[in-house]
Coordinates of C-alpha atoms and ligand atoms in Angstrom, one line a residue:
M816 CA 24.3 139.6 128.8
A817 CA 22.5 136.6 129.6
I818 CA 23.9 134.1 126.2
D819 CA 21.2 131.9 124.0
L820 CA 22.0 128.8 125.6
S821 CA 20.0 126.9 123.3
T822 CA 21.2 123.7 121.1
T823 CA 20.4 121.2 118.4
I824 CA 20.9 117.6 118.8
A825 CA 20.4 115.0 115.9
G826 CA 18.1 117.6 114.0
V827 CA 16.1 118.8 117.2
R828 CA 16.4 121.9 118.9
F829 CA 17.2 122.0 122.8
P830 CA 15.6 126.1 124.0
S831 CA 18.3 125.2 127.1
C832 CA 21.3 123.0 126.6
F833 CA 20.2 121.8 130.8
M834 CA 17.7 118.8 131.0
N835 CA 17.0 116.3 133.6
A836 CA 18.5 112.6 133.3
A837 CA 16.5 110.4 132.9
G838 CA 15.2 108.9 136.4
A839 CA 15.4 112.4 138.2
L840 CA 12.3 113.9 139.1
C841 CA 10.3 112.4 136.0
V842 CA 8.6 109.6 137.0
T843 CA 5.4 110.2 137.9
E844 CA 2.7 112.5 135.7
E845 CA 3.4 115.7 138.0
E846 CA 7.3 115.0 137.8
L847 CA 7.2 115.0 133.8
R848 CA 4.7 118.5 134.4
G849 CA 7.2 120.0 136.4
L850 CA 9.4 120.0 134.4
G851 CA 7.8 121.1 131.5
L852 CA 7.0 123.8 133.6
S853 CA 11.0 124.8 134.6
R854 CA 13.3 126.1 132.9
A855 CA 14.5 122.5 131.8
G856 CA 15.3 122.4 128.2
A857 CA 13.7 119.4 128.0
I858 CA 11.3 116.7 129.2
V859 CA 13.9 113.1 129.6
T860 CA 11.1 110.3 131.0
K861 CA 12.2 107.9 133.9
S862 CA 13.3 105.0 131.7
M863 CA 9.9 102.4 131.0
T864 CA 9.4 98.9 131.4
I865 CA 6.8 96.7 130.1
E866 CA 5.0 96.4 133.2
P867 CA 4.4 99.1 136.1
R868 CA 7.3 99.0 139.1
F869 CA 7.4 99.6 142.9
G870 CA 11.0 99.4 142.4
N871 CA 13.2 98.2 145.2
P872 CA 12.9 98.2 149.0
E873 CA 13.7 102.0 150.8
P874 CA 15.8 103.1 152.1
R875 CA 17.0 103.0 148.1
Y876 CA 18.5 106.1 147.3
Y877 CA 21.6 108.4 149.9
A878 CA 22.9 111.5 148.6
F879 CA 26.5 112.7 150.7
P880 CA 28.6 115.5 150.4
G881 CA 30.3 114.1 147.0
G882 CA 27.5 112.5 145.4
S883 CA 25.4 110.0 145.7
I884 CA 24.0 106.1 145.8
N885 CA 21.2 104.9 144.9
S886 CA 19.7 101.6 143.8
M887 CA 15.8 102.4 142.8
G888 CA 15.4 99.5 140.7
L889 CA 13.7 101.3 137.9
P890 CA 10.0 102.5 139.5
N891 CA 8.1 103.7 136.5
L892 CA 4.7 103.8 135.5
G893 CA 5.3 101.4 132.6
Y894 CA 5.4 101.9 129.2
A895 CA 2.1 102.7 128.2
A896 CA 1.4 105.2 131.1
Y897 CA 4.3 107.1 129.5
A898 CA 3.7 106.3 125.5
K899 CA -0.3 108.3 126.5
L900 CA 1.0 111.3 128.4
I901 CA 3.8 111.4 125.6
P902 CA 1.4 114.3 123.9
T903 CA 0.8 116.3 126.5
L904 CA 4.3 116.6 127.4
K905 CA 4.9 118.1 124.0
E906 CA 2.1 121.2 124.6
F907 CA 5.4 122.2 126.2
G908 CA 6.9 123.2 123.9
K909 CA 10.2 121.5 124.6
P910 CA 11.6 118.3 123.2
V911 CA 10.0 114.9 124.8
I912 CA 13.4 112.0 125.1
A913 CA 11.4 108.9 125.9
S914 CA 14.0 107.2 128.2
V915 CA 13.5 102.8 126.8
A916 CA 14.7 100.1 129.5
G917 CA 13.5 97.1 129.1
L918 CA 14.2 93.8 131.2
C919 CA 15.4 91.8 128.3
E920 CA 15.4 92.3 124.4
P921 CA 12.5 91.5 123.3
D922 CA 10.6 94.2 125.8
F923 CA 12.9 97.2 123.9
V924 CA 11.8 97.0 121.1
K925 CA 7.9 96.2 122.1
I926 CA 8.5 99.5 124.5
A927 CA 9.7 101.5 121.7
T928 CA 7.4 100.7 119.0
V929 CA 4.6 101.7 120.9
V930 CA 6.2 104.9 122.0
N931 CA 7.6 105.9 118.6
E932 CA 3.6 106.0 117.3
R933 CA 3.3 108.9 119.8
R934 CA 6.0 110.7 118.7
P935 CA 8.1 111.7 120.7
D936 CA 10.8 114.1 119.8
L937 CA 14.1 111.5 120.6
I938 CA 14.3 108.8 121.8
E939 CA 17.3 107.5 124.1
V940 CA 17.8 103.9 125.1
N941 CA 18.8 103.1 128.1
L942 CA 21.7 100.0 128.0
S943 CA 22.9 100.6 131.3
C944 CA 20.8 100.1 134.7
P945 CA 22.8 98.6 136.9
N946 CA 20.4 98.2 140.2
I947 CA 18.1 95.2 138.7
P948 CA 19.3 92.4 140.6
G949 CA 20.6 89.6 137.8
K950 CA 20.2 92.1 135.7
P951 CA 24.0 92.7 134.1
Q952 CA 24.3 96.2 132.2
I953 CA 23.8 95.6 129.2
G954 CA 25.9 97.9 127.7
Y955 CA 28.8 96.4 128.8
D956 CA 28.4 93.4 126.3
A957 CA 29.0 94.7 122.9
E958 CA 27.4 92.0 121.0
D959 CA 24.2 92.4 123.2
S960 CA 24.1 96.4 123.1
E961 CA 24.1 96.0 119.1
R962 CA 21.9 93.3 118.8
V963 CA 19.5 95.4 121.0
L964 CA 19.9 98.7 118.8
D965 CA 19.8 97.3 115.9
Q966 CA 16.2 95.5 116.7
V967 CA 15.1 99.2 118.0
R968 CA 16.9 101.3 115.5
G969 CA 14.9 99.3 112.9
V970 CA 11.2 99.9 114.9
I971 CA 11.1 103.4 115.4
T972 CA 11.5 106.5 113.1
V973 CA 12.4 109.3 115.5
P974 CA 16.3 109.8 116.4
M975 CA 17.9 107.2 118.7
G976 CA 20.4 107.4 121.5
V977 CA 22.1 105.2 123.8
K978 CA 22.5 106.2 127.3
L979 CA 25.9 104.0 128.1
P980 CA 27.4 103.2 131.0
P981 CA 31.0 104.1 131.8
Y982 CA 34.0 102.7 130.0
F983 CA 37.2 102.5 131.7
D984 CA 39.5 101.4 129.6
P985 CA 40.3 102.4 125.4
A986 CA 39.3 99.2 124.4
H987 CA 36.0 98.9 125.3
H988 CA 35.3 102.2 124.3
E989 CA 37.1 101.6 121.0
K990 CA 34.8 98.5 120.3
M991 CA 31.3 100.1 121.7
A992 CA 32.6 102.9 118.7
R993 CA 32.0 100.7 115.9
V994 CA 28.9 98.7 117.5
I995 CA 27.2 102.6 117.4
E996 CA 28.8 103.6 113.8
R997 CA 27.1 100.8 112.3
V998 CA 23.7 100.6 114.3
G999 CA 23.1 104.2 113.2
V1000 CA 23.1 106.0 116.6
E1001 CA 22.3 109.3 116.7
F1002 CA 23.2 110.7 119.7
L1003 CA 25.1 109.5 123.1
S1004 CA 24.5 110.1 126.9
L1005 CA 27.2 109.5 128.8
I1006 CA 27.5 108.3 131.7
N1007 CA 25.2 106.4 132.8
S1008 CA 25.5 106.1 137.0
V1009 CA 29.4 104.2 137.9
G1010 CA 27.2 101.1 138.9
N1011 CA 27.5 99.0 141.7
G1012 CA 29.2 101.2 144.3
L1013 CA 29.4 100.9 147.9
V1014 CA 28.6 103.9 150.6
V1015 CA 29.2 103.8 154.9
D1016 CA 28.3 105.0 157.2
P1017 CA 31.1 104.1 159.8
E1018 CA 28.8 105.5 162.8
R1019 CA 25.7 102.9 162.2
E1020 CA 28.6 100.5 160.9
S1021 CA 26.1 99.5 158.0
V1022 CA 25.6 100.0 154.3
A1023 CA 23.6 103.1 153.3
I1024 CA 21.2 101.5 150.9
K1025 CA 19.2 98.4 151.2
P1026 CA 19.0 97.2 147.8
K1027 CA 22.0 94.0 146.3
G1028 CA 23.5 95.2 150.0
G1029 CA 24.6 98.5 149.8
F1030 CA 25.4 98.3 146.4
G1031 CA 24.3 100.7 144.6
G1032 CA 25.0 103.2 140.7
L1033 CA 27.2 106.3 142.4
G1034 CA 26.1 109.8 140.9
G1035 CA 27.1 113.7 141.9
A1036 CA 30.0 115.7 142.6
M1037 CA 32.3 112.5 142.8
I1038 CA 31.7 110.9 139.0
K1039 CA 32.3 114.0 137.1
P1040 CA 36.3 112.9 136.0
V1041 CA 35.0 109.7 134.5
A1042 CA 32.0 111.5 133.1
L1043 CA 34.1 114.0 130.9
A1044 CA 37.1 111.4 130.3
N1045 CA 33.7 108.9 128.6
V1046 CA 32.2 112.2 126.4
R1047 CA 36.0 113.2 125.1
A1048 CA 36.7 109.8 124.5
F1049 CA 33.9 109.2 122.4
W1050 CA 34.2 112.8 121.2
K1051 CA 37.0 111.7 119.8
L1052 CA 36.8 108.7 118.4
F1053 CA 33.6 109.9 116.1
Q1054 CA 35.8 113.3 115.8
G1055 CA 32.7 115.5 116.5
R1056 CA 30.3 113.8 114.2
I1057 CA 27.6 112.2 116.7
P1058 CA 26.3 114.5 119.5
I1059 CA 26.8 114.1 123.4
I1060 CA 24.6 114.9 126.0
G1061 CA 26.8 114.7 128.9
V1062 CA 26.0 113.5 132.0
G1063 CA 27.8 113.0 135.2
G1064 CA 28.7 115.3 138.0
I1065 CA 27.3 118.6 137.2
V1066 CA 26.6 121.0 140.2
N1067 CA 27.4 124.4 138.8
G1068 CA 28.0 126.1 135.2
T1069 CA 31.9 125.9 135.4
D1070 CA 30.9 121.7 135.4
A1071 CA 28.4 122.2 132.5
F1072 CA 31.5 124.3 131.1
E1073 CA 34.1 121.5 131.1
H1074 CA 31.6 118.8 129.4
L1075 CA 30.9 121.1 127.1
L1076 CA 34.4 121.7 126.2
C1077 CA 35.4 117.8 126.3
G1078 CA 32.4 117.7 123.2
A1079 CA 28.9 117.8 125.1
S1080 CA 26.3 119.4 122.8
A1081 CA 24.1 119.9 125.9
V1082 CA 24.0 118.1 129.9
Q1083 CA 21.1 116.5 132.1
I1084 CA 22.1 116.6 135.8
G1085 CA 20.9 114.2 138.2
T1086 CA 21.9 114.2 141.7
V1087 CA 21.5 118.2 141.9
L1088 CA 18.5 118.1 140.3
V1089 CA 16.9 115.5 143.2
E1090 CA 18.5 117.6 145.6
E1091 CA 17.1 121.4 144.7
G1092 CA 15.0 120.9 142.3
T1093 CA 13.6 122.2 139.4
R1094 CA 15.2 125.9 140.4
A1095 CA 18.2 124.1 139.6
F1096 CA 18.1 124.8 136.3
E1097 CA 17.9 128.7 136.7
R1098 CA 20.9 128.3 138.3
L1099 CA 22.8 126.5 136.3
E1100 CA 22.0 128.9 132.9
Q1101 CA 22.9 132.1 135.0
E1102 CA 26.3 130.5 136.1
L1103 CA 26.9 129.0 132.7
S1104 CA 26.1 132.3 131.2
A1105 CA 28.4 134.3 133.3
V1106 CA 31.4 131.4 132.2
L1107 CA 30.7 131.7 129.0
S1108 CA 30.3 135.5 128.9
R1109 CA 34.1 136.2 130.8
K1110 CA 35.9 133.9 128.3
G1111 CA 34.6 135.6 125.5
Y1112 CA 32.0 132.6 124.2
T1113 CA 28.6 133.1 122.6
S1114 CA 27.5 130.4 122.5
P1115 CA 27.5 126.4 123.9
A1116 CA 28.8 125.1 120.9
A1117 CA 31.2 128.3 120.6
C1118 CA 33.0 126.1 123.0
R1119 CA 32.1 122.2 122.3
G1120 CA 35.1 120.1 122.0
K1121 CA 37.8 123.1 122.4
L1122 CA 39.6 121.0 125.1
K1123 CA 43.2 121.6 125.1
E1124 CA 45.6 119.4 125.2
L1125 CA 49.5 119.7 126.5
Ligands
DHB2204 C1 18.0 102.6 137.2 C2 18.8 103.4 137.8 C3 20.2 103.6 136.4 O1 21.3 104.1 136.9 C4 19.1 103.1 135.5 O2 19.9 103.4 134.0 C5 18.3 102.8 135.3 C6 16.7 102.9 136.3 C7 17.3 102.2 138.2 O3 17.5 102.4 139.3 O4 15.8 102.7 138.9

């Protein structure tokens, strides 16, 4: 029996708990429409900047058996184009999440203000792009993060979420949790790519991608334990009060189930979506349904956060 995989985040209902991760197949109008036509439970836009951008020089994405590395450099149509598209995208009958980036603090506010007027269902503030030369990830600075989130919260009327980079120390989870609490963030997307990894091709004695001397964000299967740890850490810190979208290393239905057990209410897919295309959504739905049925769970919510500790 197929299980109802719908889920609710910040009062918004998603027909499926699987959606694209910002960046994956969501830059152009055609790609965004493709998500609308697919089984994706939402349409998440590419992180948008003020100006349209071509991004970093190619090759800037490389997939290998354990995952992927990218340094795209925020190629996107610019916020005005995405703002204009939002009403059309909403006609697909699933939530539209606008991913807002910015190259400096005032950009976030300007983009959020204009995009909010087009009523996306939610806004995901991206504090964790690792690939712009000379721009550190805002999410690694709690004070900067708080300032940006406070300002964005002040200008938007739809639920605000934040996409965070992975943290590797409980003190950092705790510090960011206090920021999230104070600002009133309504959902968390955890995690962005594991920034500034390096993939080497020993045959060619070369880096795999061109920008930043080969350094880039890691995604795919290899980052799953890092993603699960961050989902779990924030789930525990908020005792489940702030919904979490799990991102990182979801390749099959069991990976999604693990994210739910750690506390995710929904999941986003990046590398596997780029590698497999939108038919990945059907496969993942079938696989997660099968796992939930086998385990006697009737919905994603039924197993949310239920991870056992020894
Ligand atoms: C890019 C990568 C990211 O991980 C991100 O959050 C935003 C942008 C990029 O390189 O385009």
